[in-house]
Amino acid sequence: QVQLVESGGGLVQAGGSLRLSCAASGDTFSTYAMGWFRQAPGKERVFVAVITWSGGNTYYADSMKGRFTISRDNAKNTVYLQMSSLKPEDTAVYYCAATRRSTWWRNPSGRNEYDCWGRGTQVTVSE
C-alpha cells in the first residue's frame, strides 16, 4: 500500500495558520483519494477534508469549511492542508489518509473508507 508521512505540525496561537504536508510513496497509482483526519487526546479520530487524486475534487467537514483548504501536487505525490483562523479546539494529532477503495465516495468522511494511514503530526493551538 501507500506509505504516508505527515509534517508541518507545531504550536500556534489562536487565529494563526499552519500548513501540513503529507508525502506519499509506494503504490500511489491505485490511490483514488487522500485526506486528513484529526484526533484530540481521549477523543475519536474525525474527518477533516479529502481530495480526489485525479480530478482534484474536494470535500470538507462542515466545521472546517472556510478555514481549511486541502490541495495536492500529483507530480510530488504530496497532499497539503492549509489551516487558517485556528482555534484551541483544533488541537489534535492530524493524520493523513489514503484510499484505494472505489466506493470511498459513498461516505467520504468515514474512517473505514480509508485503508492507509500516516503516523500523524501534532498541532497545538494556544489561548
mmCIF file of C-alpha atoms in Angstrom:
data_model
loop_
_atom_site.group_PDB
_atom_site.id
_atom_site.type_symbol
_atom_site.label_atom_id
_atom_site.label_comp_id
_atom_site.label_asym_id
_atom_site.label_seq_id
_atom_site.Cartn_x
_atom_site.Cartn_y
_atom_site.Cartn_z
ATOM 1 C CA GLN A 1 0.000 0.000 0.000
ATOM 2 C CA VAL A 2 0.888 3.681 0.050
ATOM 3 C CA GLN A 3 3.295 4.947 2.697
ATOM 4 C CA LEU A 4 2.353 8.332 4.156
ATOM 5 C CA VAL A 5 4.468 10.757 6.195
ATOM 6 C CA GLU A 6 2.962 13.914 7.701
ATOM 7 C CA SER A 7 4.886 17.064 8.606
ATOM 8 C CA GLY A 8 4.304 20.721 9.435
ATOM 9 C CA GLY A 9 2.652 20.455 12.824
ATOM 10 C CA GLY A 10 3.607 22.614 15.774
ATOM 11 C CA LEU A 11 2.489 25.179 18.332
ATOM 12 C CA VAL A 12 0.497 28.189 17.158
ATOM 13 C CA GLN A 13 -1.624 30.866 18.829
ATOM 14 C CA ALA A 14 -5.352 31.131 18.235
ATOM 15 C CA GLY A 15 -6.060 32.917 14.971
ATOM 16 C CA GLY A 16 -2.816 31.772 13.414
ATOM 17 C CA SER A 17 -2.133 29.486 10.480
ATOM 18 C CA LEU A 18 -0.278 26.269 9.732
ATOM 19 C CA ARG A 19 0.333 24.251 6.605
ATOM 20 C CA LEU A 20 0.547 20.492 6.914
ATOM 21 C CA SER A 21 2.135 18.265 4.301
ATOM 22 C CA CYS A 22 1.702 14.581 3.558
ATOM 23 C CA ALA A 23 4.314 12.912 1.387
ATOM 24 C CA ALA A 24 3.201 9.685 -0.257
ATOM 25 C CA SER A 25 5.330 6.884 -1.626
ATOM 26 C CA GLY A 26 4.764 3.366 -2.874
ATOM 27 C CA ASP A 27 1.758 2.315 -4.952
ATOM 28 C CA THR A 28 0.200 5.738 -5.474
ATOM 29 C CA PHE A 29 -1.110 4.633 -8.873
ATOM 30 C CA SER A 30 -4.037 2.827 -7.258
ATOM 31 C CA THR A 31 -4.992 5.705 -4.958
ATOM 32 C CA TYR A 32 -8.422 7.245 -5.528
ATOM 33 C CA ALA A 33 -8.251 9.952 -2.884
ATOM 34 C CA MET A 34 -6.221 11.308 0.006
ATOM 35 C CA GLY A 35 -7.442 13.194 3.014
ATOM 36 C CA TRP A 36 -6.914 14.390 6.549
ATOM 37 C CA PHE A 37 -8.349 13.271 9.863
ATOM 38 C CA ARG A 38 -7.601 14.511 13.356
ATOM 39 C CA GLN A 39 -7.721 13.043 16.833
ATOM 40 C CA ALA A 40 -7.706 15.034 20.065
ATOM 41 C CA PRO A 41 -6.494 13.404 23.317
ATOM 42 C CA GLY A 42 -9.082 10.932 24.558
ATOM 43 C CA LYS A 43 -11.294 11.563 21.533
ATOM 44 C CA GLU A 44 -12.209 9.614 18.420
ATOM 45 C CA ARG A 45 -10.481 10.227 15.108
ATOM 46 C CA VAL A 46 -12.680 12.506 12.977
ATOM 47 C CA PHE A 47 -12.749 13.605 9.353
ATOM 48 C CA VAL A 48 -11.301 16.943 8.221
ATOM 49 C CA ALA A 49 -11.054 17.014 4.411
ATOM 50 C CA VAL A 50 -10.385 14.867 1.349
ATOM 51 C CA ILE A 51 -9.278 15.424 -2.250
ATOM 52 C CA THR A 52 -9.536 13.083 -5.234
ATOM 53 C CA TRP A 53 -6.222 12.185 -6.808
ATOM 54 C CA SER A 54 -7.263 12.544 -10.445
ATOM 55 C CA GLY A 55 -9.891 15.279 -10.533
ATOM 56 C CA GLY A 56 -8.887 17.326 -7.511
ATOM 57 C CA ASN A 57 -12.437 17.416 -6.178
ATOM 58 C CA THR A 58 -12.622 18.360 -2.513
ATOM 59 C CA TYR A 59 -14.938 17.675 0.387
ATOM 60 C CA TYR A 60 -14.729 19.211 3.857
ATOM 61 C CA ALA A 61 -16.230 18.631 7.246
ATOM 62 C CA ASP A 62 -18.773 21.390 7.878
ATOM 63 C CA SER A 63 -16.790 22.855 10.773
ATOM 64 C CA MET A 64 -13.709 23.224 8.580
ATOM 65 C CA LYS A 65 -15.302 24.972 5.594
ATOM 66 C CA GLY A 66 -13.861 28.427 5.012
ATOM 67 C CA ARG A 67 -10.885 27.870 7.334
ATOM 68 C CA PHE A 68 -9.089 24.810 5.982
ATOM 69 C CA THR A 69 -8.014 24.167 2.405
ATOM 70 C CA ILE A 70 -6.829 20.832 1.042
ATOM 71 C CA SER A 71 -4.723 20.628 -2.109
ATOM 72 C CA ARG A 72 -2.396 18.215 -3.856
ATOM 73 C CA ASP A 73 0.629 18.145 -6.128
ATOM 74 C CA ASN A 74 0.397 14.922 -8.110
ATOM 75 C CA ALA A 75 3.915 15.253 -9.513
ATOM 76 C CA LYS A 76 5.317 15.394 -5.977
ATOM 77 C CA ASN A 77 2.883 12.826 -4.563
ATOM 78 C CA THR A 78 2.079 15.305 -1.820
ATOM 79 C CA VAL A 79 -1.146 16.490 -0.203
ATOM 80 C CA TYR A 80 -1.392 19.692 1.821
ATOM 81 C CA LEU A 81 -3.734 21.069 4.445
ATOM 82 C CA GLN A 82 -3.649 24.841 4.838
ATOM 83 C CA MET A 83 -5.218 25.761 8.166
ATOM 84 C CA SER A 84 -6.263 29.336 8.971
ATOM 85 C CA SER A 85 -8.041 31.070 11.860
ATOM 86 C CA LEU A 86 -7.013 28.255 14.152
ATOM 87 C CA LYS A 87 -8.889 27.698 17.385
ATOM 88 C CA PRO A 88 -7.881 25.876 20.583
ATOM 89 C CA GLU A 89 -10.390 23.166 19.695
ATOM 90 C CA ASP A 90 -8.321 22.435 16.575
ATOM 91 C CA THR A 91 -5.624 20.985 18.839
ATOM 92 C CA ALA A 92 -5.126 17.371 17.803
ATOM 93 C CA VAL A 93 -2.884 14.896 16.066
ATOM 94 C CA TYR A 94 -3.531 15.275 12.352
ATOM 95 C CA TYR A 95 -3.368 12.135 10.243
ATOM 96 C CA CYS A 96 -3.012 11.775 6.515
ATOM 97 C CA ALA A 97 -5.058 9.001 4.929
ATOM 98 C CA ALA A 98 -5.372 7.387 1.512
ATOM 99 C CA THR A 99 -7.904 5.057 -0.032
ATOM 100 C CA ARG A 100 -7.821 2.542 -2.846
ATOM 101 C CA ARG A 101 -11.486 1.671 -2.399
ATOM 102 C CA SER A 102 -13.501 2.538 -5.498
ATOM 103 C CA THR A 103 -16.598 3.104 -3.350
ATOM 104 C CA TRP A 104 -14.977 5.522 -0.882
ATOM 105 C CA TRP A 105 -17.052 8.466 -2.179
ATOM 106 C CA ARG A 106 -20.265 6.972 -0.817
ATOM 107 C CA ASN A 107 -19.084 8.014 2.648
ATOM 108 C CA PRO A 108 -16.002 10.231 2.219
ATOM 109 C CA SER A 109 -15.932 11.255 5.892
ATOM 110 C CA GLY A 110 -15.896 7.683 7.143
ATOM 111 C CA ARG A 111 -12.693 6.328 8.677
ATOM 112 C CA ASN A 112 -13.411 2.855 7.358
ATOM 113 C CA GLU A 113 -13.293 4.123 3.765
ATOM 114 C CA TYR A 114 -9.542 4.675 4.046
ATOM 115 C CA ASP A 115 -7.034 1.837 4.036
ATOM 116 C CA CYS A 116 -3.686 3.588 4.525
ATOM 117 C CA TRP A 117 -2.661 5.954 7.331
ATOM 118 C CA GLY A 118 0.323 8.061 8.308
ATOM 119 C CA ARG A 119 1.751 8.295 11.821
ATOM 120 C CA GLY A 120 0.344 11.792 12.414
ATOM 121 C CA THR A 121 1.675 15.248 13.247
ATOM 122 C CA GLN A 122 0.798 17.209 16.395
ATOM 123 C CA VAL A 123 -0.962 20.568 16.110
ATOM 124 C CA THR A 124 -1.384 22.601 19.298
ATOM 125 C CA VAL A 125 -3.335 25.874 19.342
ATOM 126 C CA SER A 126 -2.910 28.056 22.433
ATOM 127 C CA GLU A 127 -5.315 30.565 24.034
#
